[in-house]
């Protein structure tokens, strides 16, 4: 249900049918925003909108419009901005599979960079210059020191997917230099995992999951035999890779906090969205085993090319400037991911 009175503020969410996008749409609707989603459903299911309606209720769902389109389709995007008075854009739309990007650089650069250039141009032509970009801790590369702050140096990416995040950040910074009226927020996500506590929405990757959590969840539900641990000889307490996992609902709420903060501002600002805590692969497997009630099998494999040993965030800036901080811990992330997976063994199309 809407927690506050409807705002007369309209937010365009590109990629809003995706994992992080859909959870952000729920939080926006519950906070009273008008929401327009543009998604081509190339990596998402239209069924997610039924789940959003169930979660937010009929009144809030009245404030949601879905337009099936490719963000790179200029005519479609012009039509959206002609029809709706868009105040802010949250830009999630893009391909994000690290391994696939190494095999398909042309598709990744043309889609991710191309759709952002069309979006920014259409925004400019319609007088909308306020955008939040879904960036990633991957722009920090292999850290020299931890925790990572927003001042930690950007490093060369290790794959085209990471390079597109890297390059789109720079493109959006350039907009502000060229035209100081632009209002840009770059949100650098650490490792988003988990699912909506209702069990109605969650991560639903197509094919074999690239990321750890959805793979572990599919082992737990019996779709996969064992977790493949990519290396146990890292310089970490148990030898396995360490990451800063953040609950997807905490991440979604970080977008709502950024939206409130940026309203009426100009310039470019970067925020790390993480928890400040590093967790290893084996600790994740242990936590998920506790959540699903059985010991999950795993086999140790060689390291995966491009993986860094460890990263985790310093989230002081988001806490002090946005008034936001993550609330859920690893056990809640695994609890909610298991609730989603066990109720939806084959995701939305299951
Ligand atoms: C986490 C840890 C692996 C799978 C990537 C992108 C980032 C963002 C999140 C898009 C590592 C280990 C993994 C498996 C394993 N993507 N692992 N077995 O690589 O930290 O980040 O996804 O938004 O931009 O870079 O996430 O979940 O793939 O890996 O042992 O089957 O789990 O080695 O230590 P990553 P991940």
XYZ file of C-alpha atoms and ligand atoms in Angstrom:
386
model
C 0.000 0.000 0.000
C 1.139 3.551 -0.552
C 2.852 4.594 2.656
C 2.649 8.298 1.849
C 0.321 10.560 -0.148
C 0.791 10.307 -3.964
C 3.525 12.679 -5.092
C 3.138 14.618 -8.326
C 6.607 13.360 -9.281
C 7.034 10.951 -12.205
C 10.027 8.620 -12.426
C 11.016 6.732 -15.572
C 12.662 3.403 -14.656
C 14.501 1.805 -17.572
C 14.989 -1.932 -17.069
C 12.287 -1.803 -14.397
C 11.209 -5.416 -15.010
C 14.617 -6.718 -13.961
C 15.863 -7.921 -10.599
C 16.960 -4.624 -9.035
C 14.611 -2.541 -11.178
C 11.447 -4.349 -10.080
C 12.343 -4.109 -6.390
C 13.013 -0.390 -6.864
C 9.631 0.059 -8.604
C 7.899 -1.451 -5.538
C 9.644 0.981 -3.188
C 8.892 3.958 -5.462
C 5.180 3.086 -5.668
C 4.968 2.579 -1.929
C 6.588 5.995 -1.482
C 3.917 7.657 -3.641
C 5.761 8.214 -6.950
C 4.240 7.930 -10.403
C 6.311 5.256 -12.171
C 6.800 4.557 -15.876
C 8.800 1.405 -16.710
C 10.473 0.931 -20.078
C 11.800 -2.597 -20.556
C 12.264 -4.738 -23.689
C 11.909 -7.935 -21.601
C 15.102 -9.322 -23.182
C 16.202 -10.462 -19.720
C 12.999 -10.208 -17.671
C 9.449 -11.576 -17.495
C 6.310 -9.450 -17.881
C 4.830 -11.566 -15.056
C 6.830 -9.474 -12.603
C 4.189 -6.746 -12.952
C 1.470 -9.020 -11.595
C 3.716 -9.638 -8.593
C 4.334 -5.919 -8.120
C 0.572 -5.318 -8.158
C 0.090 -8.037 -5.516
C 2.747 -6.466 -3.304
C 1.743 -2.799 -3.524
C -2.024 -3.231 -3.886
C -4.476 -1.854 -6.445
C -4.328 1.810 -5.385
C -0.533 2.082 -5.751
C -0.529 -0.083 -8.884
C -2.694 2.600 -10.535
C 0.441 4.762 -10.507
C 2.489 2.285 -12.587
C 2.681 2.235 -16.386
C 4.683 -0.354 -18.361
C 5.945 0.387 -21.869
C 7.574 -2.532 -23.695
C 10.396 -0.956 -25.684
C 14.147 -0.934 -26.266
C 15.734 2.130 -24.654
C 17.829 2.474 -27.835
C 14.605 2.960 -29.853
C 14.601 6.747 -30.165
C 11.032 6.999 -31.489
C 9.724 4.864 -28.635
C 11.596 6.913 -26.067
C 10.416 10.187 -27.615
C 6.849 8.891 -27.368
C 7.323 8.091 -23.670
C 8.603 11.582 -22.909
C 5.809 13.102 -25.020
C 3.154 11.170 -23.090
C 4.523 11.406 -19.560
C 5.926 14.404 -17.683
C 9.121 12.662 -16.550
C 10.874 14.384 -13.629
C 13.666 11.865 -12.983
C 15.116 8.806 -14.692
C 16.573 5.728 -12.992
C 18.596 3.890 -15.629
C 18.963 0.129 -15.035
C 18.539 -1.159 -18.593
C 21.629 -2.966 -19.857
C 23.245 -6.359 -20.316
C 25.230 -7.402 -17.250
C 26.558 -10.954 -17.570
C 30.307 -10.652 -17.056
C 31.290 -13.889 -18.798
C 28.913 -13.330 -21.725
C 30.312 -9.825 -22.230
C 33.759 -11.270 -22.919
C 32.252 -13.370 -25.733
C 29.973 -10.591 -27.090
C 31.759 -7.219 -26.782
C 29.955 -5.648 -29.768
C 26.536 -6.464 -28.328
C 27.521 -5.183 -24.878
C 29.064 -1.898 -26.016
C 26.368 -1.129 -28.589
C 23.509 -1.997 -26.237
C 24.740 -0.537 -22.956
C 26.568 2.528 -24.305
C 24.175 3.017 -27.234
C 20.985 2.925 -25.174
C 22.436 5.397 -22.679
C 23.382 7.863 -25.424
C 19.877 7.715 -26.916
C 18.307 8.062 -23.470
C 20.426 11.104 -22.547
C 19.728 12.781 -25.897
C 15.971 12.223 -25.644
C 16.028 13.454 -22.026
C 17.850 16.608 -23.104
C 15.406 17.222 -25.956
C 12.527 16.970 -23.499
C 14.119 19.152 -20.831
C 14.643 16.289 -18.346
C 18.189 16.387 -16.939
C 17.965 14.306 -13.772
C 19.279 10.738 -13.823
C 20.368 8.020 -11.410
C 22.685 5.471 -13.027
C 22.992 1.857 -11.935
C 26.764 1.611 -11.622
C 28.870 -1.037 -9.919
C 31.779 -1.619 -7.558
C 33.388 -3.305 -10.537
C 34.698 0.148 -11.553
C 37.131 -0.103 -8.607
C 38.773 -3.157 -10.181
C 41.202 -4.985 -7.902
C 41.392 -2.669 -4.852
C 44.734 -1.402 -3.497
C 43.131 -1.021 -0.065
C 39.835 -1.778 1.668
C 37.210 -0.681 2.475
C 36.420 1.106 -0.777
C 35.277 4.718 -0.509
C 33.892 6.881 -3.342
C 37.375 8.424 -3.553
C 39.049 5.057 -4.129
C 40.567 5.100 -7.615
C 38.683 3.656 -10.569
C 40.695 0.843 -12.107
C 40.627 -0.721 -15.578
C 37.731 -3.115 -15.900
C 38.411 -6.809 -16.543
C 35.502 -7.353 -18.957
C 33.289 -5.411 -21.401
C 30.335 -5.417 -18.991
C 32.467 -3.680 -16.381
C 33.897 -1.298 -18.992
C 30.397 -0.168 -19.953
C 29.667 0.778 -16.323
C 33.033 2.543 -16.226
C 32.444 4.423 -19.459
C 28.806 5.379 -18.824
C 29.890 6.997 -15.543
C 32.328 9.141 -17.504
C 29.724 9.953 -20.171
C 27.290 11.185 -17.533
C 29.994 13.233 -15.819
C 30.682 14.865 -19.197
C 27.028 15.913 -19.472
C 27.361 17.902 -16.242
C 30.562 19.585 -17.496
C 28.890 20.504 -20.796
C 25.648 21.655 -19.190
C 25.667 22.370 -15.428
C 21.894 21.966 -15.319
C 22.359 18.185 -15.415
C 21.701 16.339 -12.168
C 23.538 12.992 -12.072
C 23.803 10.416 -9.291
C 26.029 7.382 -9.789
C 25.127 4.524 -7.457
C 27.901 1.926 -7.202
C 26.288 -1.343 -6.138
C 28.321 -3.998 -4.444
C 26.761 -7.484 -4.691
C 22.957 -7.326 -4.746
C 21.304 -10.569 -3.544
C 18.158 -11.715 -1.785
C 14.515 -11.221 -2.774
C 11.380 -9.422 -1.712
C 10.298 -10.739 1.750
C 6.875 -11.593 0.281
C 8.511 -14.356 -1.794
C 6.689 -12.938 -4.848
C 9.740 -11.358 -6.527
C 13.380 -12.348 -6.795
C 16.384 -12.993 -8.969
C 15.494 -15.003 -12.073
C 18.526 -15.289 -14.372
C 18.090 -17.018 -17.714
C 20.216 -20.143 -18.262
C 23.079 -21.116 -15.964
C 23.491 -18.389 -13.311
C 26.764 -16.460 -13.566
C 26.449 -15.127 -10.020
C 26.939 -17.051 -6.785
C 23.613 -16.554 -5.013
C 21.190 -17.643 -7.737
C 23.425 -20.663 -8.394
C 23.410 -21.608 -4.691
C 19.616 -21.144 -4.599
C 19.207 -23.481 -7.585
C 21.348 -26.112 -5.831
C 19.141 -25.725 -2.750
C 15.952 -26.228 -4.762
C 17.412 -29.244 -6.576
C 17.952 -27.743 -10.034
C 21.778 -28.044 -9.759
C 23.901 -30.740 -8.138
C 26.502 -28.733 -6.252
C 27.945 -25.263 -5.849
C 31.196 -24.748 -7.796
C 33.539 -22.699 -5.609
C 35.884 -20.745 -7.860
C 39.124 -21.011 -5.910
C 39.950 -21.573 -2.250
C 43.528 -20.298 -2.364
C 42.850 -16.573 -2.099
C 44.461 -14.454 0.620
C 41.257 -14.448 2.710
C 40.372 -16.085 6.061
C 38.982 -19.253 4.472
C 40.677 -18.931 1.086
C 37.499 -18.143 -0.872
C 36.496 -14.847 -2.481
C 35.061 -12.105 -0.274
C 32.332 -9.690 -1.380
C 30.004 -7.079 0.151
C 26.560 -8.627 -0.342
C 23.620 -6.246 0.016
C 19.917 -7.125 0.232
C 18.116 -6.065 -2.955
C 15.417 -4.300 -0.885
C 18.084 -2.271 0.933
C 19.525 -1.412 -2.475
C 16.094 -0.394 -3.802
C 15.555 1.852 -0.787
C 18.932 3.442 -1.502
C 17.507 4.613 -4.849
C 14.485 6.184 -3.155
C 16.802 7.966 -0.706
C 18.965 9.240 -3.590
C 15.867 10.437 -5.475
C 14.671 12.478 -2.492
C 18.153 13.937 -1.934
C 18.777 14.922 -5.559
C 15.427 16.656 -6.146
C 16.123 20.275 -7.121
C 19.925 19.796 -7.241
C 22.440 19.865 -10.089
C 25.915 18.357 -10.479
C 27.278 14.810 -10.261
C 27.530 12.731 -7.068
C 28.750 9.169 -6.450
C 27.575 6.837 -3.658
C 28.653 3.332 -2.666
C 25.666 1.138 -1.831
C 26.847 -1.815 0.229
C 26.807 -2.961 3.856
C 30.468 -2.411 4.789
C 30.833 -6.122 5.577
C 32.752 -8.700 3.547
C 31.454 -12.294 3.342
C 33.232 -15.289 1.762
C 31.840 -17.858 -0.634
C 31.963 -20.588 2.011
C 30.193 -18.312 4.505
C 27.434 -17.740 1.930
C 27.067 -21.498 1.396
C 26.876 -22.007 5.162
C 24.274 -19.248 5.572
C 22.149 -20.572 2.723
C 22.388 -24.110 4.123
C 20.969 -22.763 7.385
C 18.203 -20.904 5.489
C 17.101 -23.952 3.472
C 17.621 -26.462 6.277
C 20.202 -28.740 4.656
C 23.948 -28.820 4.069
C 24.529 -27.749 0.470
C 27.183 -29.721 -1.446
C 30.041 -27.893 -3.113
C 33.172 -28.671 -5.110
C 36.252 -26.477 -5.292
C 37.288 -25.465 -8.819
C 40.164 -23.343 -10.135
C 39.852 -19.570 -9.780
C 37.571 -17.774 -12.301
C 39.416 -15.401 -14.640
C 38.845 -11.740 -13.768
C 37.783 -12.316 -10.155
C 39.276 -10.078 -7.489
C 40.236 -11.496 -4.093
C 38.023 -9.238 -2.032
C 36.041 -6.032 -1.992
C 33.698 -4.340 0.456
C 32.370 -0.830 0.841
C 32.778 2.112 3.136
C 29.176 3.415 3.130
C 29.738 6.471 5.326
C 28.838 8.912 2.560
C 25.454 7.353 1.795
C 24.658 7.264 5.510
C 25.682 10.838 6.199
C 24.463 12.471 2.965
C 21.464 10.337 1.949
C 20.461 9.249 5.440
C 20.453 5.674 4.120
C 22.109 2.510 5.366
C 21.555 -1.173 4.776
C 19.395 -2.883 7.386
C 19.427 -6.572 6.405
C 22.226 -9.035 7.126
C 23.373 -12.181 5.352
C 20.892 -14.460 7.141
C 17.931 -12.286 6.013
C 19.335 -12.145 2.473
C 19.545 -15.960 2.352
C 16.164 -16.368 4.105
C 14.426 -14.184 1.515
C 16.310 -15.674 -1.447
C 15.314 -19.174 -0.287
C 11.677 -18.113 0.271
C 11.552 -16.793 -3.314
C 13.348 -19.793 -4.856
C 11.404 -22.452 -2.951
C 8.102 -20.816 -3.936
C 9.229 -20.229 -7.524
C 11.611 -23.104 -8.389
C 11.726 -22.033 -12.056
C 11.341 -18.317 -11.501
C 8.499 -16.303 -13.029
C 7.977 -18.678 -15.986
C 8.101 -21.779 -13.759
C 30.822 -13.578 -6.152
C 31.871 -14.535 -5.560
C 33.186 -15.689 -7.222
C 29.781 -17.971 -8.829
C 29.553 -9.538 -10.468
C 29.772 -8.314 -11.304
C 29.141 -7.120 -10.637
C 27.707 -7.414 -10.364
C 27.607 -8.618 -9.429
C 26.087 -6.906 -12.070
C 33.221 -14.488 -6.279
C 32.325 -16.661 -6.440
C 30.583 -17.091 -8.122
C 29.929 -19.369 -8.657
C 31.696 -18.955 -7.085
N 27.034 -7.699 -11.572
N 31.522 -17.589 -7.257
N 30.897 -19.813 -7.792
O 31.785 -11.430 -9.699
O 31.597 -10.364 -7.376
O 30.267 -9.428 -9.263
O 28.186 -9.716 -10.143
O 25.459 -6.043 -11.610
O 29.241 -6.026 -11.516
O 31.155 -8.064 -11.402
O 29.662 -11.642 -8.328
O 28.268 -13.579 -7.670
O 29.667 -13.762 -9.791
O 30.792 -13.804 -7.559
O 32.566 -19.404 -6.298
O 29.215 -20.204 -9.271
O 31.409 -15.871 -5.711
O 34.478 -16.224 -7.470
O 34.232 -14.693 -5.310
P 30.960 -10.750 -8.664
P 29.532 -13.235 -8.387
